[in-house]
Amino acid sequence: MPEAPTGTGPRRRAVLAAALVPLAAAAGCSGEEAPRTPASGQQPAPKDAVVMVIRHAEKPYAGDSGWDEDGEDDAGSLAGRGWRRAEELPRLFPPAKGAALPRPAVVFAAGGKGAPVRCRQTVTAVATALRTPVRAEFAVGAEPALAHAVLAGPMPALVCWEHTGIPRLVRALGAHQVLGLPASWPDRYDLVWQFTRRSGRWSFRELPQQLLSGDA
């Protein structure tokens, strides 16, 4: 048999086929670009968040007693001024656009077995106005679990907490290094701390409630 022309024999065709296999695999059978995968270890940016934190309303002074929802004396409940603040709290979150504070989609309050009920009492009226239940399954001291639930839930979120635990909550949220944040909650009941996360970065502002006569 005559010898096959140079460059057209079976051996040449096999070499060419082997060389084209990686190119075909890279391009895909359809000719579309192969999908790109994220760089190793790259994490998606955390979702945007708005978290508003308040202290419970006024508690009884030493030697005095607050009262519960039935009007019975209860040292763990709000004082008279505290009940008035709780009743006025819905005014902080009007439905109109352009309000100073956004309307919460979820309301949290310190709870747990044996905990004082002042935080829940403070936000009961506003939760009723917002037609949402008060989530009170987290006790003071469980701030990491609370922060996880807050950030995983709908936004904006309102949290009413004991003032001693608020710095722990802020740290658990990851917002403790934001500019302008006080080291501790002031000796006041008439403030709102608003934390806003955009593109993974937190900002902070402090707003006065101005709900009762004598509020700063």
GROMACS .gro file of C-alpha atoms in nm:
model
  216
    1MET     CA    1   0.000   0.000   0.000
    2PRO     CA    2   0.129   0.353  -0.072
    3GLU     CA    3   0.240   0.549   0.236
    4ALA     CA    4  -0.008   0.808   0.363
    5PRO     CA    5   0.089   1.172   0.293
    6THR     CA    6   0.289   1.338   0.571
    7GLY     CA    7   0.069   1.504   0.835
    8THR     CA    8  -0.255   1.326   0.739
    9GLY     CA    9  -0.203   0.982   0.886
   10PRO     CA   10  -0.374   0.826   1.192
   11ARG     CA   11  -0.090   0.926   1.423
   12ARG     CA   12  -0.114   1.293   1.322
   13ARG     CA   13  -0.492   1.294   1.368
   14ALA     CA   14  -0.460   1.135   1.714
   15VAL     CA   15  -0.213   1.401   1.825
   16LEU     CA   16  -0.443   1.679   1.706
   17ALA     CA   17  -0.744   1.523   1.877
   18ALA     CA   18  -0.556   1.494   2.207
   19ALA     CA   19  -0.452   1.858   2.186
   20LEU     CA   20  -0.810   1.977   2.125
   21VAL     CA   21  -0.966   1.789   2.420
   22PRO     CA   22  -0.866   2.049   2.687
   23LEU     CA   23  -0.992   2.332   2.466
   24ALA     CA   24  -1.330   2.166   2.419
   25ALA     CA   25  -1.362   2.100   2.792
   26ALA     CA   26  -1.282   2.462   2.875
   27ALA     CA   27  -1.532   2.603   2.625
   28GLY     CA   28  -1.809   2.350   2.695
   29CYS     CA   29  -2.009   2.158   2.440
   30SER     CA   30  -2.245   2.450   2.376
   31GLY     CA   31  -1.966   2.699   2.316
   32GLU     CA   32  -2.068   2.910   2.621
   33GLU     CA   33  -1.816   3.032   2.876
   34ALA     CA   34  -1.770   2.793   3.166
   35PRO     CA   35  -1.931   2.928   3.492
   36ARG     CA   36  -1.699   3.107   3.729
   37THR     CA   37  -1.678   3.004   4.091
   38PRO     CA   38  -1.612   3.246   4.380
   39ALA     CA   39  -1.259   3.273   4.507
   40SER     CA   40  -1.176   3.027   4.780
   41GLY     CA   41  -1.286   3.155   5.124
   42GLN     CA   42  -1.483   3.450   4.985
   43GLN     CA   43  -1.799   3.520   5.189
   44PRO     CA   44  -2.109   3.704   5.069
   45ALA     CA   45  -2.161   4.050   5.216
   46PRO     CA   46  -2.399   4.052   5.516
   47LYS     CA   47  -2.748   4.180   5.445
   48ASP     CA   48  -2.842   4.539   5.517
   49ALA     CA   49  -2.997   4.594   5.860
   50VAL     CA   50  -3.163   4.860   6.075
   51VAL     CA   51  -3.174   4.786   6.448
   52MET     CA   52  -3.327   5.032   6.697
   53VAL     CA   53  -3.246   4.979   7.065
   54ILE     CA   54  -3.428   5.136   7.360
   55ARG     CA   55  -3.410   5.095   7.734
   56HIS     CA   56  -3.725   4.991   7.918
   57ALA     CA   57  -3.934   5.283   8.047
   58GLU     CA   58  -3.905   5.428   8.396
   59LYS     CA   59  -3.889   5.188   8.687
   60PRO     CA   60  -3.986   5.265   9.049
   61TYR     CA   61  -3.746   5.465   9.259
   62ALA     CA   62  -3.599   5.310   9.572
   63GLY     CA   63  -3.866   5.269   9.834
   64ASP     CA   64  -4.145   5.301   9.579
   65SER     CA   65  -4.334   5.033   9.388
   66GLY     CA   66  -4.450   5.001   9.033
   67TRP     CA   67  -4.765   4.821   8.928
   68ASP     CA   68  -4.853   4.550   8.685
   69GLU     CA   69  -5.117   4.544   8.410
   70ASP     CA   70  -5.388   4.477   8.670
   71GLY     CA   71  -5.288   4.774   8.887
   72GLU     CA   72  -5.133   4.557   9.157
   73ASP     CA   73  -4.811   4.667   9.328
   74ASP     CA   74  -4.511   4.502   9.165
   75ALA     CA   75  -4.153   4.615   9.214
   76GLY     CA   76  -4.052   4.447   8.885
   77SER     CA   77  -4.303   4.647   8.679
   78LEU     CA   78  -4.299   5.000   8.543
   79ALA     CA   79  -4.358   5.312   8.750
   80GLY     CA   80  -4.642   5.549   8.662
   81ARG     CA   81  -4.422   5.760   8.432
   82GLY     CA   82  -4.297   5.441   8.271
   83TRP     CA   83  -4.653   5.334   8.187
   84ARG     CA   84  -4.720   5.678   8.035
   85ARG     CA   85  -4.408   5.646   7.819
   86ALA     CA   86  -4.511   5.299   7.706
   87GLU     CA   87  -4.852   5.435   7.604
   88GLU     CA   88  -4.691   5.714   7.401
   89LEU     CA   89  -4.423   5.500   7.237
   90PRO     CA   90  -4.628   5.426   6.919
   91ARG     CA   91  -4.594   5.795   6.829
   92LEU     CA   92  -4.225   5.733   6.756
   93PHE     CA   93  -4.315   5.512   6.460
   94PRO     CA   94  -4.588   5.680   6.254
   95PRO     CA   95  -4.692   5.521   5.925
   96ALA     CA   96  -4.618   5.840   5.729
   97LYS     CA   97  -4.315   5.840   5.503
   98GLY     CA   98  -4.027   6.064   5.602
   99ALA     CA   99  -4.062   5.996   5.976
  100ALA     CA  100  -3.750   6.027   6.188
  101LEU     CA  101  -3.759   5.654   6.266
  102PRO     CA  102  -3.870   5.365   6.043
  103ARG     CA  103  -4.162   5.145   6.149
  104PRO     CA  104  -4.033   4.819   6.300
  105ALA     CA  105  -4.118   4.492   6.131
  106VAL     CA  106  -4.039   4.295   6.448
  107VAL     CA  107  -4.025   4.381   6.820
  108PHE     CA  108  -3.799   4.210   7.076
  109ALA     CA  109  -3.802   4.251   7.455
  110ALA     CA  110  -3.595   4.100   7.733
  111GLY     CA  111  -3.772   3.799   7.876
  112GLY     CA  112  -3.693   3.456   8.004
  113LYS     CA  113  -3.804   3.278   8.319
  114GLY     CA  114  -3.813   3.499   8.627
  115ALA     CA  115  -3.702   3.814   8.440
  116PRO     CA  116  -3.853   4.154   8.520
  117VAL     CA  117  -4.138   4.235   8.283
  118ARG     CA  118  -4.055   4.604   8.235
  119CYS     CA  119  -3.912   4.556   7.884
  120ARG     CA  120  -4.217   4.368   7.762
  121GLN     CA  121  -4.450   4.621   7.927
  122THR     CA  122  -4.263   4.904   7.754
  123VAL     CA  123  -4.323   4.774   7.401
  124THR     CA  124  -4.666   4.612   7.436
  125ALA     CA  125  -4.855   4.917   7.309
  126VAL     CA  126  -4.623   4.978   7.014
  127ALA     CA  127  -4.633   4.610   6.918
  128THR     CA  128  -5.012   4.621   6.927
  129ALA     CA  129  -5.011   4.930   6.705
  130LEU     CA  130  -4.776   4.754   6.463
  131ARG     CA  131  -4.987   4.436   6.475
  132THR     CA  132  -4.689   4.220   6.559
  133PRO     CA  133  -4.621   4.003   6.865
  134VAL     CA  134  -4.348   4.082   7.116
  135ARG     CA  135  -4.065   3.830   7.093
  136ALA     CA  136  -3.949   3.780   7.453
  137GLU     CA  137  -3.778   3.442   7.444
  138PHE     CA  138  -3.427   3.579   7.517
  139ALA     CA  139  -3.308   3.661   7.869
  140VAL     CA  140  -3.060   3.930   7.968
  141GLY     CA  141  -2.721   3.762   7.930
  142ALA     CA  142  -2.821   3.585   7.607
  143GLU     CA  143  -2.726   3.879   7.385
  144PRO     CA  144  -2.537   3.669   7.124
  145ALA     CA  145  -2.846   3.455   7.062
  146LEU     CA  146  -3.064   3.765   7.053
  147ALA     CA  147  -2.834   3.938   6.802
  148HIS     CA  148  -2.838   3.631   6.578
  149ALA     CA  149  -3.219   3.624   6.580
  150VAL     CA  150  -3.240   3.999   6.515
  151LEU     CA  151  -3.004   3.993   6.217
  152ALA     CA  152  -3.165   3.682   6.070
  153GLY     CA  153  -3.517   3.827   6.088
  154PRO     CA  154  -3.712   4.098   5.906
  155MET     CA  155  -3.600   4.458   5.916
  156PRO     CA  156  -3.624   4.712   6.071
  157ALA     CA  157  -3.606   4.562   6.420
  158LEU     CA  158  -3.685   4.723   6.757
  159VAL     CA  159  -3.521   4.584   7.072
  160CYS     CA  160  -3.615   4.688   7.426
  161TRP     CA  161  -3.347   4.576   7.670
  162GLU     CA  162  -3.201   4.622   8.017
  163HIS     CA  163  -2.947   4.905   7.999
  164THR     CA  164  -2.665   4.695   8.151
  165GLY     CA  165  -2.694   4.443   7.868
  166ILE     CA  166  -2.715   4.690   7.580
  167PRO     CA  167  -2.334   4.719   7.530
  168ARG     CA  168  -2.317   4.338   7.509
  169LEU     CA  169  -2.595   4.339   7.252
  170VAL     CA  170  -2.418   4.604   7.044
  171ARG     CA  171  -2.099   4.398   7.051
  172ALA     CA  172  -2.290   4.084   6.952
  173LEU     CA  173  -2.437   4.272   6.656
  174GLY     CA  174  -2.084   4.361   6.547
  175ALA     CA  175  -2.152   4.736   6.576
  176HIS     CA  176  -1.941   4.813   6.884
  177GLN     CA  177  -1.662   4.995   6.695
  178VAL     CA  178  -1.888   5.243   6.518
  179LEU     CA  179  -1.797   5.611   6.551
  180GLY     CA  180  -1.980   5.814   6.814
  181LEU     CA  181  -2.110   5.519   7.016
  182PRO     CA  182  -2.106   5.579   7.395
  183ALA     CA  183  -1.930   5.317   7.605
  184SER     CA  184  -2.247   5.255   7.807
  185TRP     CA  185  -2.614   5.350   7.806
  186PRO     CA  186  -2.667   5.690   7.975
  187ASP     CA  187  -2.881   5.720   8.289
  188ARG     CA  188  -3.187   5.804   8.076
  189TYR     CA  189  -3.507   5.638   7.956
  190ASP     CA  190  -3.586   5.872   7.667
  191LEU     CA  191  -3.336   5.769   7.397
  192VAL     CA  192  -3.328   5.555   7.085
  193TRP     CA  193  -3.004   5.410   6.952
  194GLN     CA  194  -3.030   5.335   6.582
  195PHE     CA  195  -2.774   5.111   6.412
  196THR     CA  196  -2.776   5.088   6.033
  197ARG     CA  197  -2.570   4.842   5.828
  198ARG     CA  198  -2.515   4.916   5.461
  199SER     CA  199  -2.277   4.718   5.241
  200GLY     CA  200  -2.138   4.547   5.551
  201ARG     CA  201  -2.059   4.869   5.743
  202TRP     CA  202  -2.242   4.996   6.052
  203SER     CA  203  -2.339   5.354   6.131
  204PHE     CA  204  -2.494   5.492   6.450
  205ARG     CA  205  -2.715   5.776   6.563
  206GLU     CA  206  -2.880   5.864   6.892
  207LEU     CA  207  -3.225   6.024   6.892
  208PRO     CA  208  -3.432   6.169   7.178
  209GLN     CA  209  -3.783   6.028   7.219
  210GLN     CA  210  -3.941   6.358   7.335
  211LEU     CA  211  -4.261   6.179   7.433
  212LEU     CA  212  -4.323   6.316   7.785
  213SER     CA  213  -4.288   6.647   7.957
  214GLY     CA  214  -3.937   6.666   8.099
  215ASP     CA  215  -3.775   6.458   7.823
  216ALA     CA  216  -3.453   6.615   7.700
   0.00000   0.00000   0.00000
